[in-house]
mmCIF file of C-alpha atoms in Angstrom:
data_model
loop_
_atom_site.group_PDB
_atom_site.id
_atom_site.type_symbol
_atom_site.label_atom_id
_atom_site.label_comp_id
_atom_site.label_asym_id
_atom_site.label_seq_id
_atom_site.Cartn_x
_atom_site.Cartn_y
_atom_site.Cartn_z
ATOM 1 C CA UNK A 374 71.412 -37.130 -53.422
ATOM 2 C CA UNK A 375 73.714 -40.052 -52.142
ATOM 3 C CA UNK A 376 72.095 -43.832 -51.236
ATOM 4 C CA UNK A 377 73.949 -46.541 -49.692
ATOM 5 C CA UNK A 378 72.625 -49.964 -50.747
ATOM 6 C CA UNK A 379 74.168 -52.626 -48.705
ATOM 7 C CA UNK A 380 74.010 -56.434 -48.237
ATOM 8 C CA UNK A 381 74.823 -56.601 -44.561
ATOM 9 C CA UNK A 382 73.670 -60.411 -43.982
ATOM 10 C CA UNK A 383 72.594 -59.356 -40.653
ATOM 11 C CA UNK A 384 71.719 -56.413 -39.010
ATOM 12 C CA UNK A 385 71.457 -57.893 -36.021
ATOM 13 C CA UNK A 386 75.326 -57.908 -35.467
ATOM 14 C CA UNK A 387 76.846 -55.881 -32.732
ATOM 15 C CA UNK A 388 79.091 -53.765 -34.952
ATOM 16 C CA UNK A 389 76.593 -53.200 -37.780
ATOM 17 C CA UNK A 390 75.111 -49.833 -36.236
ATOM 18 C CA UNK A 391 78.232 -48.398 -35.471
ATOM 19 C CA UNK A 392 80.167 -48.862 -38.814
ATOM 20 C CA UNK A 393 77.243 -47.830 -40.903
ATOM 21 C CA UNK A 394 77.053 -44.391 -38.488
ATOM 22 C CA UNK A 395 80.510 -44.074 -39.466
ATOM 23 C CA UNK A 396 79.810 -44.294 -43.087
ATOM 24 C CA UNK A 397 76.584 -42.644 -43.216
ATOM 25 C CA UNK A 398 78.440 -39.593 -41.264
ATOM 26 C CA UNK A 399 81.633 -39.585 -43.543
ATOM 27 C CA UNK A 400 79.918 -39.723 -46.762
ATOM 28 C CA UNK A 401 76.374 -38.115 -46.188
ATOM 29 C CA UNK A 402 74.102 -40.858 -47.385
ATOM 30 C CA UNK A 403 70.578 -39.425 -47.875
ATOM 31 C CA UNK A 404 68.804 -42.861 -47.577
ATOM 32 C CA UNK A 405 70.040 -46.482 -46.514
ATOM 33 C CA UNK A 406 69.014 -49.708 -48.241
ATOM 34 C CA UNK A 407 70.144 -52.942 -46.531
ATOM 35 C CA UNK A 408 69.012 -56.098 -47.385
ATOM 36 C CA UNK A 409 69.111 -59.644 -45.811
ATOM 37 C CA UNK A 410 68.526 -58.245 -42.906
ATOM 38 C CA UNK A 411 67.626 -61.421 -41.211
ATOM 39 C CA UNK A 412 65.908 -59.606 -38.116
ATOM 40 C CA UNK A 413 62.792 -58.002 -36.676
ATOM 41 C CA UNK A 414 61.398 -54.286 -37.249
ATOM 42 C CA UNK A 415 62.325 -53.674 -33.734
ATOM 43 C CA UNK A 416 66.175 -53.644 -34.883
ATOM 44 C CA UNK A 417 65.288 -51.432 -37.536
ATOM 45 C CA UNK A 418 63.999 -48.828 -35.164
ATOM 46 C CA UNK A 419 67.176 -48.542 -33.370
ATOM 47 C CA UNK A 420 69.447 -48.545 -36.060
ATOM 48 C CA UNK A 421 66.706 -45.924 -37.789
ATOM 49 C CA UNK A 422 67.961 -43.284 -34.549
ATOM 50 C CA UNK A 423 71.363 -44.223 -34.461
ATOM 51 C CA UNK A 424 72.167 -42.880 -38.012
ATOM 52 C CA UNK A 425 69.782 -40.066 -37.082
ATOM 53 C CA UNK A 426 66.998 -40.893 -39.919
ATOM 54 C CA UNK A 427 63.558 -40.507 -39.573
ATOM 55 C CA UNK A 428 61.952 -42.242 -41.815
ATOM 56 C CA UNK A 429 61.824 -46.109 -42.658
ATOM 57 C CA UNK A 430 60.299 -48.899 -45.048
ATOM 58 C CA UNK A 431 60.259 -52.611 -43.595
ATOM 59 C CA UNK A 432 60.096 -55.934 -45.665
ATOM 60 C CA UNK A 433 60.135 -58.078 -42.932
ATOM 61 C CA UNK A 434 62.824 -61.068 -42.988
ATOM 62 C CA UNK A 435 60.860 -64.468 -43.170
ATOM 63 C CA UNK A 436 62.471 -66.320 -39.949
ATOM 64 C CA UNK A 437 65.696 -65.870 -39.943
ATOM 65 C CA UNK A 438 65.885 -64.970 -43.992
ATOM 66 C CA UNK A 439 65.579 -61.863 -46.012
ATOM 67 C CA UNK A 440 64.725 -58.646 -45.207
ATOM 68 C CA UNK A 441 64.532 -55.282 -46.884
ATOM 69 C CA UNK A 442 65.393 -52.000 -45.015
ATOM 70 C CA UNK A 443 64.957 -48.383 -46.322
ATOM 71 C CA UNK A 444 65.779 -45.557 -43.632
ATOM 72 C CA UNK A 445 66.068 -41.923 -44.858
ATOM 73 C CA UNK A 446 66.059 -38.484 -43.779
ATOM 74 C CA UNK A 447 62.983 -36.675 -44.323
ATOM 75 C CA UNK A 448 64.782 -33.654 -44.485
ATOM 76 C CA UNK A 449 66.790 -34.738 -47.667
ATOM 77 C CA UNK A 450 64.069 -36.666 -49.271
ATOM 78 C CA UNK A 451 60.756 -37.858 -49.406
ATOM 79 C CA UNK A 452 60.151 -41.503 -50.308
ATOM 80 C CA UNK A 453 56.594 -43.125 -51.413
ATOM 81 C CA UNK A 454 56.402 -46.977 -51.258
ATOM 82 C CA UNK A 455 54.107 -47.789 -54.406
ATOM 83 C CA UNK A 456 54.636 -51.782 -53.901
ATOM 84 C CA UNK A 457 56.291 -54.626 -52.476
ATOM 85 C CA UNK A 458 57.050 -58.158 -51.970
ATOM 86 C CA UNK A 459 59.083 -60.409 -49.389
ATOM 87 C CA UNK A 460 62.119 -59.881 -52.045
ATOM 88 C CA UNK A 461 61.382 -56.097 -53.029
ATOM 89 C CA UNK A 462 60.306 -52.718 -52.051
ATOM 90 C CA UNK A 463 59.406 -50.590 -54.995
ATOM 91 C CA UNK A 464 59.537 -47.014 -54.373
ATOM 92 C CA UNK A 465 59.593 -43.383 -55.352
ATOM 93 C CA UNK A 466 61.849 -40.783 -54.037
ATOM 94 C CA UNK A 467 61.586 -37.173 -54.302
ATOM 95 C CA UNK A 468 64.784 -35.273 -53.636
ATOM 96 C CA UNK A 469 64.493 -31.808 -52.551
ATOM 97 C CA UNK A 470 65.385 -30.254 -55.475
ATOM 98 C CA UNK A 471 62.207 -31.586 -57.132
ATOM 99 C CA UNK A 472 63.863 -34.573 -59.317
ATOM 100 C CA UNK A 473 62.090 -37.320 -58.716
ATOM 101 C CA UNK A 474 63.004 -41.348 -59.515
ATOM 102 C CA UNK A 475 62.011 -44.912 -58.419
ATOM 103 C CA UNK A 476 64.376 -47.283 -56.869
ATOM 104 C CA UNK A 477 63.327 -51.311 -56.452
ATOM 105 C CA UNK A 478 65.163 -52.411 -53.784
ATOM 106 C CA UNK A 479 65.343 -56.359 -54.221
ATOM 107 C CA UNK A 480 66.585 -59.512 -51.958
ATOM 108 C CA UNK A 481 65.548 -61.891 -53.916
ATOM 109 C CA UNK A 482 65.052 -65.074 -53.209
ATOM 110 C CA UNK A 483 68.164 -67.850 -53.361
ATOM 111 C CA UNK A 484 65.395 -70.461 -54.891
ATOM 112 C CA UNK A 485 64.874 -70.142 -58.235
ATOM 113 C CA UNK A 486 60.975 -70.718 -58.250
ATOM 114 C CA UNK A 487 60.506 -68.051 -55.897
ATOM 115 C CA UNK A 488 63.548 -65.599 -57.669
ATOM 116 C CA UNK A 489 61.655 -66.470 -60.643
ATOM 117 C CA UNK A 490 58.028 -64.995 -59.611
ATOM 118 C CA UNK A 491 60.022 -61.669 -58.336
ATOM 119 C CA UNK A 492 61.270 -61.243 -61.702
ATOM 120 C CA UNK A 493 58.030 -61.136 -63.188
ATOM 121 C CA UNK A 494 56.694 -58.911 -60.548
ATOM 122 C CA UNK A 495 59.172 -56.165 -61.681
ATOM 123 C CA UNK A 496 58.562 -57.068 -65.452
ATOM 124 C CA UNK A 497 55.086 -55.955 -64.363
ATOM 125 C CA UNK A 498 56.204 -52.763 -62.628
ATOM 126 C CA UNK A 499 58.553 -51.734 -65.363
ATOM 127 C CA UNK A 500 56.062 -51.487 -68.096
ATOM 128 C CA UNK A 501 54.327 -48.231 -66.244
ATOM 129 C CA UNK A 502 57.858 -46.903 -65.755
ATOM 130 C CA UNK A 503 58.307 -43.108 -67.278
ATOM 131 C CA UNK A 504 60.910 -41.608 -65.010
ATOM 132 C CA UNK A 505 64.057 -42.567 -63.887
ATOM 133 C CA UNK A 506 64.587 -46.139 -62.309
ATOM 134 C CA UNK A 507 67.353 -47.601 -60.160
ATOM 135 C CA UNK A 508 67.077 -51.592 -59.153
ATOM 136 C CA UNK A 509 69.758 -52.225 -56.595
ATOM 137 C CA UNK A 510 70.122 -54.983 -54.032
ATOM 138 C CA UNK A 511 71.627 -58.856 -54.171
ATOM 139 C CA UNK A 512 69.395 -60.656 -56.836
ATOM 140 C CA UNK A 513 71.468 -64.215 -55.745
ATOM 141 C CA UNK A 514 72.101 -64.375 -59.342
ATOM 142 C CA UNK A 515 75.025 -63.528 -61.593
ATOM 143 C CA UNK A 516 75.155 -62.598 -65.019
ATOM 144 C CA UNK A 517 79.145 -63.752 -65.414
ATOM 145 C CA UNK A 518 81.433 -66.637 -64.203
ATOM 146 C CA UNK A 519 83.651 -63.480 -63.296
ATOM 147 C CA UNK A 520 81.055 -62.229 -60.927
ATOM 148 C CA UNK A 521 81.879 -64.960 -58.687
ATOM 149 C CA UNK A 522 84.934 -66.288 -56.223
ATOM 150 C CA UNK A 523 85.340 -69.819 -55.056
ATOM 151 C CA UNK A 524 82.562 -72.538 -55.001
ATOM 152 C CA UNK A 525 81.059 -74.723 -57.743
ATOM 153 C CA UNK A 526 81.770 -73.264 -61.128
ATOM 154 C CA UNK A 527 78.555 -71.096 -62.064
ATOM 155 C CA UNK A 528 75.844 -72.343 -63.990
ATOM 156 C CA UNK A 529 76.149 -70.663 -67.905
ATOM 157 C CA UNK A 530 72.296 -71.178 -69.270
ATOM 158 C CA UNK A 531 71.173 -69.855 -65.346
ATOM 159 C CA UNK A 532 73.779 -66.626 -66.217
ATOM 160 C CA UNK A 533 71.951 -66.382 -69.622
ATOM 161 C CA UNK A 534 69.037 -66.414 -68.385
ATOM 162 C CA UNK A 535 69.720 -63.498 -65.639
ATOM 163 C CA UNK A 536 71.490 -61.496 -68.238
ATOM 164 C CA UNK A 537 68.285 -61.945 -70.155
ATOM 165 C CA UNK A 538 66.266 -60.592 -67.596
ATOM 166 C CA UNK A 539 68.268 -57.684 -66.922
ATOM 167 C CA UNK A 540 68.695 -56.826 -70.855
ATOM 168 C CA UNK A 541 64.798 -56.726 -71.116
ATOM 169 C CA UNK A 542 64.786 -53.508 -69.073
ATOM 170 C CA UNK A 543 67.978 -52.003 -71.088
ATOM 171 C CA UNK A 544 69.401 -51.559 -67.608
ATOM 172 C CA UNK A 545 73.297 -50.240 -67.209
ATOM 173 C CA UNK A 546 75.264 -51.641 -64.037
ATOM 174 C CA UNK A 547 76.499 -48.819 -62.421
ATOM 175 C CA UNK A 548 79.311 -50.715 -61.148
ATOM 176 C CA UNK A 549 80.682 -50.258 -57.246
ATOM 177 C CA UNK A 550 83.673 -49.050 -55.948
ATOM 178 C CA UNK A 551 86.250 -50.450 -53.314
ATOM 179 C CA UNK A 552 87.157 -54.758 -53.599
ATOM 180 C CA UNK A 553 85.128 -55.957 -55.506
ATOM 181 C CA UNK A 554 84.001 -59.188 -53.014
ATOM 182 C CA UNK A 555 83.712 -58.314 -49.909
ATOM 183 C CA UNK A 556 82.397 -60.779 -46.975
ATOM 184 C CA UNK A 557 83.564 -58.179 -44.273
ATOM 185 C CA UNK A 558 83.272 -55.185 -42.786
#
């Protein structure tokens, strides 16, 4: 089974639905995440039969501000949401070949009070965990001055404290492929 998980930082953008359809056709993506979607449900539905998926999970964006979207193919999987907050859908997915595993899908919050309260949400959620588990998304938070390009140099003790987090769960980063920061398409 193949997932895209994407930060698009607007769906809403003219060219979105056509270069995902590109990508979704050339490399046979079972299921779609995109987060910070910044737009309505309505835009969802479109985009949902433009990449020929039938299926879809909504987090609504709050005004003009987050956003979680997951659009499959019920023919390549079946997907149960089990929770979710404005900066996460939990979720499990059944492939057709039986093998089941969750994915958290998180946009989390660029205020730390807020970022803060979705962590302990999933430190909630992970304590029932017994399967397989993927968390993918844009957590606004990096665990490494090297995990970030221009700006104001990073914050060390906030990096701690997301490494922290993510070492609680004895999570791996999978890595990505292609440039590693990207702010186009």
């Amino acid at each position: 089974m193949s997932l895209l998980s994407w930060n698009c930082r607007g769906a809403a953008k003219s060219n979105l639905g056509r270069t995902l359809k590109m990508i979704v056709d050339k490399h046979v993506f079972c299921m779609v995440v995109l987060m910070e979607t910044r737009t309505s449900n309505v835009k969802s539905k479109s985009l949902m039969k433009k990449l020929r998926f039938d299926q879809i999970f909504v987090e609504e964006a709050v005004g003009f501000s987050g956003g979680i979207w997951a659009i499959w193919g019920s023919n390549c999987v079946t997907v149960q949401r089990i929770s979710q907050s404005s900066q996460f859908l939990h979720m499990k997915v059944l492939m057709n070949n039986s093998r089941e595993f969750l994915c958290t899908a998180v946009y989390a919050s660029p205020r730390d009070v807020e970022r803060h309260v979705m962590w302990d949400d999933i430190s909630h959620i992970s304590n029932s965990i017994n399967v397989p588990w993927i968390m993918l998304g844009d957590f606004n938070d990096i665990r490494s001055s090297n995990e970030k390009k221009g700006g104001s140099f990073p914050d060390s003790a906030r990096c701690s404290r997301f490494s922290d987090f993510l070492n609680s769960f004895h999570v791996e980063d999978l890595n990505t492929f292609g440039p590693y920061f990207t702010w186009k398409v």
